[in-house]
Amino acid sequence: MHPRIPVTVLGATGVVGQRFVRRLSHHPWFAVRHLCASDRNAGKRYRDACDWRLRGEPWGGLGEQVLAPASVGDAFAPVVFSALDSAPARELEPEFAAAGAWVFSNASAFRMADDVPLLVPEVNPDHLALVARQRRERGWRGAIVCNPNCTATVLVTALAPLHATFGVEAVFMTSMQAASGAGYPGVASLDLLGNVIPFIRGEEEKVEEETRKLLGRLTGERIEPAALAISAACNRVPVVDGHHETVSVRLAGDPSLAAVRAALAGWRGEPQRLALPSAPAAPLVVHDADDRPQARLDLDDTDGMAVHVGRLRPCPLLGLKLALLGHNAERGAAGASLLNAELARARGLLAAAVAADPHRPR
Amino acid sequence: MHPRIPVTVLGATGVVGQRFVRRLSHHPWFAVRHLCASDRNAGKRYRDACDWRLRGEPWGGLGEQVLAPASVGDAFAPVVFSALDSAPARELEPEFAAAGAWVFSNASAFRMADDVPLLVPEVNPDHLALVARQRRERGWRGAIVCNPNCTATVLVTALAPLHATFGVEAVFMTSMQAASGAGYPGVASLDLLGNVIPFIRGEEEKVEEETRKLLGRLTGERIEPAALAISAACNRVPVVDGHHETVSVRLAGDPSLAAVRAALAGWRGEPQRLALPSAPAAPLVVHDADDRPQARLDLDDTDGMAVHVGRLRPCPLLGLKLALLGHNAERGAAGASLLNAELARARGLLAAAVAADPHRPR
Amino acid sequence: MHPRIPVTVLGATGVVGQRFVRRLSHHPWFAVRHLCASDRNAGKRYRDACDWRLRGEPWGGLGEQVLAPASVGDAFAPVVFSALDSAPARELEPEFAAAGAWVFSNASAFRMADDVPLLVPEVNPDHLALVARQRRERGWRGAIVCNPNCTATVLVTALAPLHATFGVEAVFMTSMQAASGAGYPGVASLDLLGNVIPFIRGEEEKVEEETRKLLGRLTGERIEPAALAISAACNRVPVVDGHHETVSVRLAGDPSLAAVRAALAGWRGEPQRLALPSAPAAPLVVHDADDRPQARLDLDDTDGMAVHVGRLRPCPLLGLKLALLGHNAERGAAGASLLNAELARARGLLAAAVAADPHRPR
Amino acid sequence: MHPRIPVTVLGATGVVGQRFVRRLSHHPWFAVRHLCASDRNAGKRYRDACDWRLRGEPWGGLGEQVLAPASVGDAFAPVVFSALDSAPARELEPEFAAAGAWVFSNASAFRMADDVPLLVPEVNPDHLALVARQRRERGWRGAIVCNPNCTATVLVTALAPLHATFGVEAVFMTSMQAASGAGYPGVASLDLLGNVIPFIRGEEEKVEEETRKLLGRLTGERIEPAALAISAACNRVPVVDGHHETVSVRLAGDPSLAAVRAALAGWRGEPQRLALPSAPAAPLVVHDADDRPQARLDLDDTDGMAVHVGRLRPCPLLGLKLALLGHNAERGAAGASLLNAELARARGLLAAAVAADPHRPR
C-alpha cells in the first residue's frame, strides 16, 4: 500500500471544483493537499468561501481547510486538478507544470495545443505520449493533460468504438445541454425556465475540432486529426445535469445495426482493463427501450461515468442515428480529469513527480 | 359584406379544438354553428364539458353552446374543422366530406393519401388542385384538406423559399418539441420536468414523408414527392408551447449566407398577397441575434402564425445551418387548418358548398 | 386634448424598466423624454445597452433613443418613473424631487418614510395627501410616491375590501414567488429548476410592515399603521412571472363566505371610478373553480393589472382561507407606479410641475 | 440469523410500489414472495408490466418475477405492503388481514378508522396497541397498520418533539408539493410546467385530521385526538420529489428559539433506539443556513428518511415559524410503511403470523 499522492485543486469553489473535491475526498490514490480559489478567497476556510451545491457530505469533509493562494509557491503538489476558467488557466497551469506538477485540466486553454494530450482514457490513451514532446520543448518538469469539452466527451465516447471497428466518415450532432454545463450562477432562470436557448458561445467549434483531435492518430510526436466531417448544433435546455445529444453517423462499410450495437456494447478500454478506481464497468451503456436514455432515469448510474446510448436506428442520410446522454459535470469534467490522472498513475508516469515533491514527507 | 360561413368544429374540447374555437370566435369569414365532442359529452354545455386551458375569453364566448353529436345528421356545416385523433378522423371526416362539407383537418389520417392536399398555403397552394380528383374518384360533394404535422410545418415553412430559390437537396433536422404537441393530458410531469425524452412515436417518419410531399411537384393530378434526402430526430423538452428545431441543409449551387438570408426574409406567399385574415405579414421572421429564436421571447409574435429563423451559419457537412421555432398549436395546428380554409374561400372554392348548405337561411 | 406629459425612466434597461418603457410607448397621458441607465451605458442607444426580454415591439419602439446620464441636469422631466435598486434610489430620487419632479418609484428606499405615500390607488388613495407634508418639510418642489413590494401589493389588494367592509384582524400569508421578482439575471437556473427556495432576503419584513402602512389610517399628516397582526413566509418557485399566495384571515364579525365573496367581487376603487388608463375593470377577479387562480391560465388577463382571488373557504384557525395570484412585474411593479402617476394626474397634482418644466415647449 | 420474512407487495407497478420493491430488494429482514398488480397485469413478468421509473437496478432485480393476482388465495404472505389506491385498498386489505397477514398500508382507506393505528414510529409507537382491539373486534388474525398522508408525515415529524417538549396549540401549514405525490401519470406537464396549482383534492382535510390523530393520546384502546387547532393550504409546484412546507406554530410556554432548536435537533425516537434498518440516524435534520432546506440539495440525504427543518424564526402571530422538507415518496410513503413493519417486527408482533404462514418452509 503506497501513500496517497498529494494533489492541489485549482478553482475549488466552483461547480466543477466541488465535484473534484467530492471525488477526491475518498479516493484510494490521491489526497487533497491544497484547495485554491481566487485571491479574494485565499485565507478563508473552504466552508466559508464555498457555497456547497452538491449532495453528499458538505465540502467533502474539508470545510475547515484554509484556501491557499493559487500559486506554485503557496500551493504546489505533484498532481494538480484544474477547474479554472480559460483565462487564469492559460496563466497558472504552465507555472505549475514548469515547477514539476502534472496538471490535469478541465479548462479549454491548452486543449488544442499541438503538444498537449487531449485525453479520454478509453478513447485515445496513446495520446499521452505527447507529454514527452511537451516537456522537452517547453522545458517543463511536469506536464499538462487536458480532458475535452463536456459535449465533445459524450460524443467521442460513443464514436470511438465505431471509429475503431468500422471507421467514422461523417457526423451530425445536435446537443441539448444542461444548466450545470454553464457553471454557477451560469444561466439565469428567467432565460431557461420553460425555454430553449439555441446558442452556446464557442461550443460548436469546440465539439468539431476536439472530436477530430480525439479520434486522431498519433504519428511520431504529433496528432493527425481524424479526417471525418462533423457538424454540431448546440442548445441549452432546462435540465439541471446531463447533456443529451442526437447523432447521425456515416460509417465505412455500412454495417448492420446489430454489428453497431455489438461494437458499442462490447467495447472496453484501458481504464476497464486496468480497473482504474473511477472507471465504469463499461464506458457505454446501451439501451434498447424506445425512449431512453433520459437524464431523469439514467444519469446517475455508474456515478455519472458511463455514457448512455440508445435509439440505434437507420438514418436516411448517413446510415445510422442514435441518441446519447452523458453527465456533463462528471464524465464531462471532474471525473474526466480524475480518470486521466488515474491512467497516468497506472502507467507509472507520476512516480518521478512524486519523488521530486519538495514537500514530500520523508 | 357576405354573411359568415357556418362551420363545425370536431374535437372541440381538446387542446387544438379550443384553439379553433378561440380563433373562430372573432373571425371575419367563419362563424361556429356546431361544436362536437365525444359521445359522452354530447348534450352538455361547452363550458361543462371543456376544461378551458387557454388565455383570453373562456370558451371563446361559446360556453353556453350545447355540444352536438359528431355526426353529419346532427352537426353538418359546409365547412368543418377537425381536431380529431387519427382513428375517429379516419371514420368521421369522409362522412362529412361525402355529405358536402369541406373538411380542414389537423389529423394525420389522410395526410399521405394520394388525392388529399397536404397544404401550407405559403408553400404549396397549387396542391389544392388535388381536390378535384379526390371528389371525382371518391364521389364526394365536399373534400378533405389536411395540414401537416406541427414539426413538419415549421421545417417546411423555412425550407420552401430555399427550395424555390436554390433547390434543397438534403436536410437534417433535430426537434426539441413542446409539451402541448402531445395534447392533454399528454406527457406526465414526472416524465418531463427537468428532462429530455428522446422519442416521440411516429414523429420522425411523419416529418420525413410529409416534408417530401409538401415540397413535391403537382403533375397532372398527382404529387411527385421532392427528391430531397431528409433525416429527422425528435425530442420532447420541458417547454409548454413552441417547437425548436436545429436544421442543416444542402442547397444546390452553394449560395452565400447573404443570399440565403435574402431568400428567407423576402419571401411572401399567397396568404400574404391575398391578405388572408390569419396570415402573418411575412411567413418567416429572420433573427440576427446569436441566441434567437427562443420560445420565451418570440413565440407569441404574429399570433403564433410566423415561423422564426435564426443562426444562419455554415454547416461543415451540408453547407447551411439554421435554428427554427414555430408555434406547434397555432401555425402547426389550429391556425394551419384555418389558414387553409381561408385560402380555399379566397379562391372561391367554398361557394358551392355554402350555396348547397341545407340549413342555409334563405 | 392636452399634450402628453414628458417623463424620465430611471433604470430603463432592467426587467422593470423595460416594462415601464413598454407601457409608456403607447400611453395616452405620458410620453418618454429621457431613458436613463447606469453611467457605463449613458450615451449608448437603448437597443445597444438593453437586452430586451419582453414580448411585443422590442425596446417599445425606442431602440434608437440615446440613454441619458441619470442626473437632474441631463435627464429632468416633470414626471419620473424609477426602477432603480434601493441604493441608487436613495440618492437619486430626492435630487429629482427637489428639482421639481414627481417621482413614482418602485424602489424600496423611501417606502416606509413617514412622509412618503406608499400607494395602491384602489386601496389608499387618500394617502397621497402626505405629499404636502413631504414637500413642506423637505423643501422639495416635487415629490416621491412609492408603490409597495410586489408581494405586499397582491396581498393588500385582496385585503383592502375585506378591511373596509369587515375589518381585518390577523393575516397569515405564504408566498410562492416567480423568478422575475428577483430581477435579471436574478436567480440562477441551477438553483431554481425543479426546486423551491424557502427564503427571499428582506421580503417577509417588507410584506409585514408595508401591509400595515397601506391599510393604515391617515390622521392629520401621518399614517397610523393598521393594528392587524400579520405573518409572512416567502418562497421562490420555478415560475417565470406571477406570485401565488395562500392566505388566512381573521375578519371582525365572522362574516359568511358569501358576504366575503360579495365584498371582493363588488369592490371598485378610485382608478375604476376615474377610468384611469391602466386600471383594470375591477381590481379583483374572483374565481369559483377549485383549482384557480393559476399563473399559466390567469396571469395575463387585464394586462396583468388585476389581482386574482380563489378558493374562498373556511380556515379552522382564522376563519377565512383564500388563494391569490398577481403579476409581480406589472401590478406589482411597473404598472403600479404608472397607476399611481395616473391617479396623481387625474387629481390635478401634476399640473404645476408640468407648467414649471424648464424644457417645456412654449 | 433468522430467515427473512416473506412479504407481498400490492400495487407493485406504481410509483410507490416500485419504491417498495427497491427498498425490499436488499432488506435484511424481509424478502419479496409475491408482487401483485391489477388483474390485467397478473401473469405477466414484472419487467413487462412495470415501466420502471427509478434510479438503481431496474425492477429491483425482480424483473423476471411473474405478477400474482391480488388475492389471498394467490398471493398470501404474513406481511403485506400496500401501495393500492383507496378503493381497492378498502376491499383487499381486510381480506389479507382476516387471513392472518399484517398489512402495512400507504392507502388512505383505513387511516382514520378508530381501531387502526396511524403510525409514524418516532411519533406515536404506542398507537400500535390499537391492533389488539382491531383484531378482537373484527375477528382478524392479522392486522392493518397505516402510515399517514405524505404531507401530514412531514409536518407531524417536526411537530412531535415540539408537542412532547412544549405542547403544540395551533398550527398553520402551507405545502408546496412535488409531482410524484400525485402518482403516475399524475399531473399533466401542461398543467405543471412553470406553474403553481393551488389545490389538491382532499389533501387539506387529510393533513388536518391525520395530524390530530397522530399527535393524539392513547387512552385505553382509543385515540384521543390532540386538541390543537390546525389549518392547511396545499399547492402543487413543479418539483419532481420532495414536499416543502412553511409552518407557523404556537407552543405552550413560549419557549426560546434556542430551546426549540434543541428540542428538534436532539430528538430521537424508538426507531433510532432500536436501530431499525430503515431508520435515519435522527428523524430531523436541522439546518441553520438561511435558505435551507431545499429539495435540490437536501432531499436524498439519509435515503429520503429524515425530515429537514430550517429557518427557525419568530412568528408575529403564533410565535414560531419554520420551513420543512421531506421526501413524499420515501418517508411519506414506501419508507414509512416499511419502517412501520420494522417496528412491528422489532417488538415481536410479527412472529405469530410468520409461524402460522401456511406456505412456510419447514
mmCIF file with all atom_site columns, N, CA, C and O in Angstrom, chain C residues 209 212-213 215-217 222-228:
data_model
loop_
_atom_site.group_PDB
_atom_site.id
_atom_site.type_symbol
_atom_site.label_atom_id
_atom_site.label_alt_id
_atom_site.label_comp_id
_atom_site.label_asym_id
_atom_site.label_entity_id
_atom_site.label_seq_id
_atom_site.pdbx_PDB_ins_code
_atom_site.Cartn_x
_atom_site.Cartn_y
_atom_site.Cartn_z
_atom_site.occupancy
_atom_site.B_iso_or_equiv
_atom_site.pdbx_formal_charge
_atom_site.auth_seq_id
_atom_site.auth_comp_id
_atom_site.auth_asym_id
_atom_site.auth_atom_id
_atom_site.pdbx_PDB_model_num
ATOM 1  N N  . GLU C 1 209 ? -44.533 44.926 7.192  1.00 0.00 ? 209 GLU C N  1
ATOM 2  C CA . GLU C 1 209 ? -44.631 46.339 7.571  1.00 0.00 ? 209 GLU C CA 1
ATOM 3  C C  . GLU C 1 209 ? -45.349 47.188 6.514  1.00 0.00 ? 209 GLU C C  1
ATOM 4  O O  . GLU C 1 209 ? -46.101 48.102 6.845  1.00 0.00 ? 209 GLU C O  1
ATOM 5  N N  . ARG C 1 212 ? -49.203 46.855 6.798  1.00 0.00 ? 212 ARG C N  1
ATOM 6  C CA . ARG C 1 212 ? -49.791 47.665 7.870  1.00 0.00 ? 212 ARG C CA 1
ATOM 7  C C  . ARG C 1 212 ? -49.863 49.145 7.497  1.00 0.00 ? 212 ARG C C  1
ATOM 8  O O  . ARG C 1 212 ? -50.824 49.827 7.827  1.00 0.00 ? 212 ARG C O  1
ATOM 9  N N  . LYS C 1 213 ? -48.826 49.645 6.821  1.00 0.00 ? 213 LYS C N  1
ATOM 10 C CA . LYS C 1 213 ? -48.864 51.053 6.399  1.00 0.00 ? 213 LYS C CA 1
ATOM 11 C C  . LYS C 1 213 ? -49.950 51.277 5.339  1.00 0.00 ? 213 LYS C C  1
ATOM 12 O O  . LYS C 1 213 ? -50.701 52.258 5.391  1.00 0.00 ? 213 LYS C O  1
ATOM 13 N N  . LEU C 1 215 ? -52.726 49.694 4.796  1.00 0.00 ? 215 LEU C N  1
ATOM 14 C CA . LEU C 1 215 ? -54.083 49.644 5.352  1.00 0.00 ? 215 LEU C CA 1
ATOM 15 C C  . LEU C 1 215 ? -54.261 50.626 6.501  1.00 0.00 ? 215 LEU C C  1
ATOM 16 O O  . LEU C 1 215 ? -55.304 50.640 7.165  1.00 0.00 ? 215 LEU C O  1
ATOM 17 N N  . GLY C 1 216 ? -53.222 51.442 6.737  1.00 0.00 ? 216 GLY C N  1
ATOM 18 C CA . GLY C 1 216 ? -53.281 52.381 7.858  1.00 0.00 ? 216 GLY C CA 1
ATOM 19 C C  . GLY C 1 216 ? -54.204 53.555 7.576  1.00 0.00 ? 216 GLY C C  1
ATOM 20 O O  . GLY C 1 216 ? -54.650 53.785 6.450  1.00 0.00 ? 216 GLY C O  1
ATOM 21 N N  . ARG C 1 217 ? -54.460 54.290 8.626  1.00 0.00 ? 217 ARG C N  1
ATOM 22 C CA . ARG C 1 217 ? -55.379 55.422 8.552  1.00 0.00 ? 217 ARG C CA 1
ATOM 23 C C  . ARG C 1 217 ? -54.585 56.731 8.510  1.00 0.00 ? 217 ARG C C  1
ATOM 24 O O  . ARG C 1 217 ? -53.642 56.917 9.267  1.00 0.00 ? 217 ARG C O  1
ATOM 25 N N  . ARG C 1 222 ? -50.140 62.178 9.132  1.00 0.00 ? 222 ARG C N  1
ATOM 26 C CA . ARG C 1 222 ? -49.372 60.953 9.328  1.00 0.00 ? 222 ARG C CA 1
ATOM 27 C C  . ARG C 1 222 ? -50.272 59.731 9.187  1.00 0.00 ? 222 ARG C C  1
ATOM 28 O O  . ARG C 1 222 ? -51.502 59.833 9.298  1.00 0.00 ? 222 ARG C O  1
ATOM 29 N N  . ILE C 1 223 ? -49.606 58.593 8.955  1.00 0.00 ? 223 ILE C N  1
ATOM 30 C CA . ILE C 1 223 ? -50.322 57.335 8.785  1.00 0.00 ? 223 ILE C CA 1
ATOM 31 C C  . ILE C 1 223 ? -50.242 56.553 10.088 1.00 0.00 ? 223 ILE C C  1
ATOM 32 O O  . ILE C 1 223 ? -49.156 56.310 10.600 1.00 0.00 ? 223 ILE C O  1
ATOM 33 N N  . GLU C 1 224 ? -51.405 56.196 10.583 1.00 0.00 ? 224 GLU C N  1
ATOM 34 C CA . GLU C 1 224 ? -51.470 55.282 11.726 1.00 0.00 ? 224 GLU C CA 1
ATOM 35 C C  . GLU C 1 224 ? -51.533 53.866 11.151 1.00 0.00 ? 224 GLU C C  1
ATOM 36 O O  . GLU C 1 224 ? -52.523 53.504 10.518 1.00 0.00 ? 224 GLU C O  1
ATOM 37 N N  . PRO C 1 225 ? -50.461 53.053 11.337 1.00 0.00 ? 225 PRO C N  1
ATOM 38 C CA . PRO C 1 225 ? -50.489 51.712 10.725 1.00 0.00 ? 225 PRO C CA 1
ATOM 39 C C  . PRO C 1 225 ? -51.679 50.914 11.229 1.00 0.00 ? 225 PRO C C  1
ATOM 40 O O  . PRO C 1 225 ? -52.092 51.057 12.387 1.00 0.00 ? 225 PRO C O  1
ATOM 41 N N  . ALA C 1 226 ? -52.215 50.066 10.380 1.00 0.00 ? 226 ALA C N  1
ATOM 42 C CA . ALA C 1 226 ? -53.325 49.207 10.795 1.00 0.00 ? 226 ALA C CA 1
ATOM 43 C C  . ALA C 1 226 ? -52.851 48.295 11.921 1.00 0.00 ? 226 ALA C C  1
ATOM 44 O O  . ALA C 1 226 ? -51.700 47.861 11.952 1.00 0.00 ? 226 ALA C O  1
ATOM 45 N N  . ALA C 1 227 ? -53.746 48.014 12.832 1.00 0.00 ? 227 ALA C N  1
ATOM 46 C CA . ALA C 1 227 ? -53.367 47.267 14.035 1.00 0.00 ? 227 ALA C CA 1
ATOM 47 C C  . ALA C 1 227 ? -53.300 45.770 13.803 1.00 0.00 ? 227 ALA C C  1
ATOM 48 O O  . ALA C 1 227 ? -53.016 45.008 14.703 1.00 0.00 ? 227 ALA C O  1
ATOM 49 N N  . LEU C 1 228 ? -53.532 45.342 12.602 1.00 0.00 ? 228 LEU C N  1
ATOM 50 C CA . LEU C 1 228 ? -53.632 43.899 12.364 1.00 0.00 ? 228 LEU C CA 1
ATOM 51 C C  . LEU C 1 228 ? -52.311 43.165 12.602 1.00 0.00 ? 228 LEU C C  1
ATOM 52 O O  . LEU C 1 228 ? -51.229 43.698 12.380 1.00 0.00 ? 228 LEU C O  1
#
